[in-house]
XYZ file of C-alpha atoms in Angstrom:
292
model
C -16.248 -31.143 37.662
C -17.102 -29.752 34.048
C -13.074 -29.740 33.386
C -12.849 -32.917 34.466
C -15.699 -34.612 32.787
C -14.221 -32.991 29.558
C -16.756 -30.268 28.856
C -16.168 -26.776 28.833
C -18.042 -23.869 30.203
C -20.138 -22.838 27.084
C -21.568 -26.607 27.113
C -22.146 -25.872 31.079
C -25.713 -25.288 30.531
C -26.632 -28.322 28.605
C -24.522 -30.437 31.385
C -26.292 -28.809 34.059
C -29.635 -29.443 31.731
C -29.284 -33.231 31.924
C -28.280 -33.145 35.822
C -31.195 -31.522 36.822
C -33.121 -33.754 34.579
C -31.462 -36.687 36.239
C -32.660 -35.515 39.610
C -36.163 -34.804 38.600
C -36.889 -38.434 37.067
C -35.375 -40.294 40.628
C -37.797 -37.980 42.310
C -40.906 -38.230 40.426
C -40.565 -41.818 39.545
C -39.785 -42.751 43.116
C -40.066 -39.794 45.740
C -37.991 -40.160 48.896
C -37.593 -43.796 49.290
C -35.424 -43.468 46.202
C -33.964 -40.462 47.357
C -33.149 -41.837 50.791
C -31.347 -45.384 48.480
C -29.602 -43.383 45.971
C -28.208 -41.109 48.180
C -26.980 -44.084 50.431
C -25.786 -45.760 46.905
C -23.769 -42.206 46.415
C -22.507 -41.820 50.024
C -20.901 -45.768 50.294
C -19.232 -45.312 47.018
C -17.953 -41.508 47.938
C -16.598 -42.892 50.892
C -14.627 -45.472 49.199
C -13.549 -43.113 46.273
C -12.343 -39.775 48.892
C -10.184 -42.692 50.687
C -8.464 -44.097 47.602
C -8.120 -40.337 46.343
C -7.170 -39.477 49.871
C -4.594 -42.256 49.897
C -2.781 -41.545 46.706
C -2.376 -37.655 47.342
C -0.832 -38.807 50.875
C 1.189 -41.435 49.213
C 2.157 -39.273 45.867
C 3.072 -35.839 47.482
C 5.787 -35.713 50.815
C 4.201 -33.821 53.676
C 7.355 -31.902 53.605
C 7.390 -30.300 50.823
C 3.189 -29.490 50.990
C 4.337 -27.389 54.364
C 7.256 -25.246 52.521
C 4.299 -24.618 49.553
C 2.174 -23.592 52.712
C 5.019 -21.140 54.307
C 5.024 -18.806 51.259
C 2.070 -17.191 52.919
C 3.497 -13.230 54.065
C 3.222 -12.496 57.224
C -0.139 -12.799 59.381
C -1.342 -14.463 56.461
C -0.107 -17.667 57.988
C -2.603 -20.828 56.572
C -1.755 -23.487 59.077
C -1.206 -21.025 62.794
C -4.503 -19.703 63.661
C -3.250 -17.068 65.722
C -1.009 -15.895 62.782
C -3.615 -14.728 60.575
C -4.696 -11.642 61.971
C -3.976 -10.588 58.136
C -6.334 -13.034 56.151
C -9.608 -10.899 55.006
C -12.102 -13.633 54.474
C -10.883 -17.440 56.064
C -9.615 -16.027 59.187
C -10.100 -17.178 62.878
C -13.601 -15.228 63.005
C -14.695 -17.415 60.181
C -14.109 -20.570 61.776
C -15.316 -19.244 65.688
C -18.708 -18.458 63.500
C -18.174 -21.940 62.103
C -17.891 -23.558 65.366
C -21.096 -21.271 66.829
C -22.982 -22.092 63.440
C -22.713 -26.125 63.826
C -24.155 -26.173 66.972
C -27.049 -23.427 66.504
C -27.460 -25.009 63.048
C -28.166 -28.489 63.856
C -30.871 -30.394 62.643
C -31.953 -27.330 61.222
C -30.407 -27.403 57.370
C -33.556 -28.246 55.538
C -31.699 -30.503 52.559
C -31.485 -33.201 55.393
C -34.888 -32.394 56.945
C -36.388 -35.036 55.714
C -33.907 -37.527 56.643
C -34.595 -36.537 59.789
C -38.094 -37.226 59.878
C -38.252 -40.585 58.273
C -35.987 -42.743 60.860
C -38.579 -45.118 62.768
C -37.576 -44.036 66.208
C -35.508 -41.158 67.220
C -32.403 -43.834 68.146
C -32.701 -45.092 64.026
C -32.299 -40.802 63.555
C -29.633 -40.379 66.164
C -27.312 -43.371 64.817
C -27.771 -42.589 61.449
C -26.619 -39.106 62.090
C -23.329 -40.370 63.678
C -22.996 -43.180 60.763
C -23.449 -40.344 58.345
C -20.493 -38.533 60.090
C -17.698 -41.385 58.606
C -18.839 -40.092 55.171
C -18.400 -36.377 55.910
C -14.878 -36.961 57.094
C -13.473 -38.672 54.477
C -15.258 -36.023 52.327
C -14.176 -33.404 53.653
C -10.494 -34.708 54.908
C -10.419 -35.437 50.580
C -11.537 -31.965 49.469
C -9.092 -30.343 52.322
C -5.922 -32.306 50.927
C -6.726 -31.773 47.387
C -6.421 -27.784 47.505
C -3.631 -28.050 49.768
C -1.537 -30.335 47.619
C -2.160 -27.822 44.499
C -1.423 -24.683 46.704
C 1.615 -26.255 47.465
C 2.378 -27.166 43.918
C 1.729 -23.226 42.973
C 4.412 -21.921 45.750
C 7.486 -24.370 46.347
C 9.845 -24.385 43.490
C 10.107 -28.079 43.881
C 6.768 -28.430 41.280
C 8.361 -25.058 39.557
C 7.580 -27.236 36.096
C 4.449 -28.639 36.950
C 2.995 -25.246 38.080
C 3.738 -23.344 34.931
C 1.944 -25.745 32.651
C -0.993 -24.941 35.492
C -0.815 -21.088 34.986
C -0.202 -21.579 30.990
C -3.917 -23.139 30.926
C -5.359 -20.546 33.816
C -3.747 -17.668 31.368
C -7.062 -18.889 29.324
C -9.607 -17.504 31.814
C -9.796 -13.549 31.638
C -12.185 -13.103 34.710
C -9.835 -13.562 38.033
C -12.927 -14.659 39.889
C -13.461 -17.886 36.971
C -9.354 -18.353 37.045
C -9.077 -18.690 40.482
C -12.179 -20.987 41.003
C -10.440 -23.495 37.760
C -7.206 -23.704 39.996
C -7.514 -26.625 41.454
C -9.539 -28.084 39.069
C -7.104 -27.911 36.395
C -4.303 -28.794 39.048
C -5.647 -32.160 39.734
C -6.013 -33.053 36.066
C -2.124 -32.972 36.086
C -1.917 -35.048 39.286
C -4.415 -37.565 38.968
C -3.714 -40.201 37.447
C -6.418 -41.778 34.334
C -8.483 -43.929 36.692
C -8.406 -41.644 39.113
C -9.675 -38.617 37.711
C -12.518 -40.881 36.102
C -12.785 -41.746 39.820
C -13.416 -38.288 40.325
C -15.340 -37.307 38.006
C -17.668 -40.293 39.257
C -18.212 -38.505 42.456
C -18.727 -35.671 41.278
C -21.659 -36.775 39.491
C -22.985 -39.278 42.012
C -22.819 -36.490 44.714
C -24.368 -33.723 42.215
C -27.627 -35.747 41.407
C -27.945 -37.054 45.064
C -27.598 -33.299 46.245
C -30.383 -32.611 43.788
C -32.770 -34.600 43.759
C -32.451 -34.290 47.699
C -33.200 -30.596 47.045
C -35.220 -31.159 44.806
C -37.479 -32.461 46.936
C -37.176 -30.592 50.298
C -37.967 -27.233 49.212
C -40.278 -28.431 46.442
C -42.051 -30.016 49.952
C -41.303 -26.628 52.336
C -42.876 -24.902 49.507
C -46.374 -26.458 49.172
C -46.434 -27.561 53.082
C -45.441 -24.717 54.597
C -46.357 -21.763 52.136
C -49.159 -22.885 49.685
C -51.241 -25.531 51.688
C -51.864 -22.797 54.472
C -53.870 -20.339 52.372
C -56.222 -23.148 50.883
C -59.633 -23.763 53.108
C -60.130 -27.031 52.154
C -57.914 -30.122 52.201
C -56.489 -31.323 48.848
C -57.279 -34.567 47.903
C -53.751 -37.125 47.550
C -53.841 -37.210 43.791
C -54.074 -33.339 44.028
C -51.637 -33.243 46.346
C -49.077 -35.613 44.983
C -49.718 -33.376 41.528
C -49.126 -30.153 43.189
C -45.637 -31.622 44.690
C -44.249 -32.770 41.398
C -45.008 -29.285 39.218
C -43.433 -27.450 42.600
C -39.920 -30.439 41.902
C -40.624 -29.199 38.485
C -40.013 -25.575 39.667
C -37.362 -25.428 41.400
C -35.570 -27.466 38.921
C -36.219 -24.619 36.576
C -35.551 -21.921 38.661
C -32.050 -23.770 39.830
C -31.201 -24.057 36.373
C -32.263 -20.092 35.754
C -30.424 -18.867 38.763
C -27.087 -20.833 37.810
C -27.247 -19.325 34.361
C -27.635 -15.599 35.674
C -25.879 -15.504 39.117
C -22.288 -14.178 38.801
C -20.390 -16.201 41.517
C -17.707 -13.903 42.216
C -17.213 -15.252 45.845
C -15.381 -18.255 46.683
C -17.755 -21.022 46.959
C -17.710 -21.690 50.495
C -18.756 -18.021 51.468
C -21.439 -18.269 49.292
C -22.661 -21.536 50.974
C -22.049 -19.935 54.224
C -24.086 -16.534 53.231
C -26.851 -17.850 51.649
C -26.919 -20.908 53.854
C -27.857 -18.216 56.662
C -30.802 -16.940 55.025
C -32.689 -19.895 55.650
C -30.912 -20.811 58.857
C -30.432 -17.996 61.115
C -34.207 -18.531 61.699
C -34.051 -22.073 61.586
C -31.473 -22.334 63.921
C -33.562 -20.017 66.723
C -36.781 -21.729 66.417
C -35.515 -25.110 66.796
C -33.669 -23.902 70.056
C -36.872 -22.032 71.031
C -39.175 -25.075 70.344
């Protein structure tokens, strides 16, 4: 997203800055009514922007020649036959058995949504807008599963031989493996998508960033004081206290998000990381719903 919105990563932290700031003021001004609208606002227009995206990779790149990019892989190493990648260290069929175990231990346990949850008038209003919430997901994630595809593709079958060495020629840029490999397909699909499109992008990419903070934001800003500080006072707070201890807690984890993003080497790829320090918080979540 920083590539695309024509930054670089030494402006990253002021970007990030302004974000975060972003998703603070919806919050305080508002609280979650305007999360719960702005994050409907971001998921109707993501849904419309992964299909057009969706549509034009489909339409732009023959299926063909995305399965010979695909074939490259050696042997047991195989990316589309499950039970030919004995080989693969990290995505292999263990990591998606644990994914299948995880989403049904895991749900209504993720606490980003927790709220959501908790807010629907009736528990039909929080069951149907669970499955309504589904149509975004998979466009989402049908979107960001073509998109890598389509670049892997370009970086194996000689087909794209041209387009794929201007893509290495800017990657030569990053010395750290870790940073090249994560700016692949970022830098792939500035060469694919078109003007309009990439604004598209970029669009989502900011819409979804601020309505997955300030949703943050506000659910462990609310775990925190709830369920960690509230406990150890004796006596009740009053609701202009308590409103004022919410918003310096928002305050907090804004600063320590912004804090941790400027120190933490990722070195993983992404989704491990999500999946790692997802479990922290719900390998017990996951049990004490069941228990409960």
């Amino acid at each position: 997203a920083v590539l695309i919105l024509g930054t670089t990563i030494e402006t990253f932290p002021l970007i990030m800055g302004l974000e975060l700031l972003l998703a603070v003021l919806f919050v305080l001004v508002g609280g979650q009514i305007t999360v719960l609208l702005t994050d409907f606002a971001q998921s109707m227009f993501s849904l419309i922007a992964f299909l057009i995206i969706l549509l034009f990779l489909m339409w732009s790149f023959s299926w063909d020649d995305i399965i010979v990019g695909l074939q490259t892989r050696p042997a047991g190493q195989s990316m589309l036959h499950p039970f030919e990648a004995g080989g693969v260290q990290d995505f292999n069929i263990s990591y998606y058995l644990i994914g299948v175990f995880m989403l049904v231990y895991t749900t209504r346990a993720w606490q980003g949504s927790s709220a959501y949850n908790a807010s629907a008038r009736s528990a039909h209003e929080a069951r149907m807008a669970g499955i309504l919430g589904n149509w975004r997901a998979i466009a989402q994630s049908m979107a960001i599963l073509m998109m890598p595809l389509v670049i892997y593709a370009i970086m194996h079958n000689p087909v794209f031989a041209e387009m794929a060495g201007a893509i290495n020629h800017q990657l030569d840029g990053f010395e750290e493996p870790a940073l090249r490999t994560q700016m692949t397909v970022p830098i792939g699909l500035t060469y694919i998508l078109p003007v309009g499109m990439t604004g598209l992008f970029a669009a989502v990419m900011m819409a979804a960033a601020i309505s997955t903070d300030n949703t943050y934001l506000h659910s462990w800003s609310s775990i925190f004081i709830q369920d960690i500080v509230l406990p150890f006072k004796k006596e009740p707070l009053s609701t202009q206290q308590h409103i004022l201890w919410l918003r310096i807690a928002l305050i907090g984890v804004a600063i320590f998000a912004w804090c941790f993003s400027m120190l933490f080497p990722l070195k993983d790829y992404i989704y491990m990381f999500f999946d790692i320090t997802g479990a922290i918080f719900l390998g017990g979540a996951g049990s004490v719903i069941i228990g409960g």
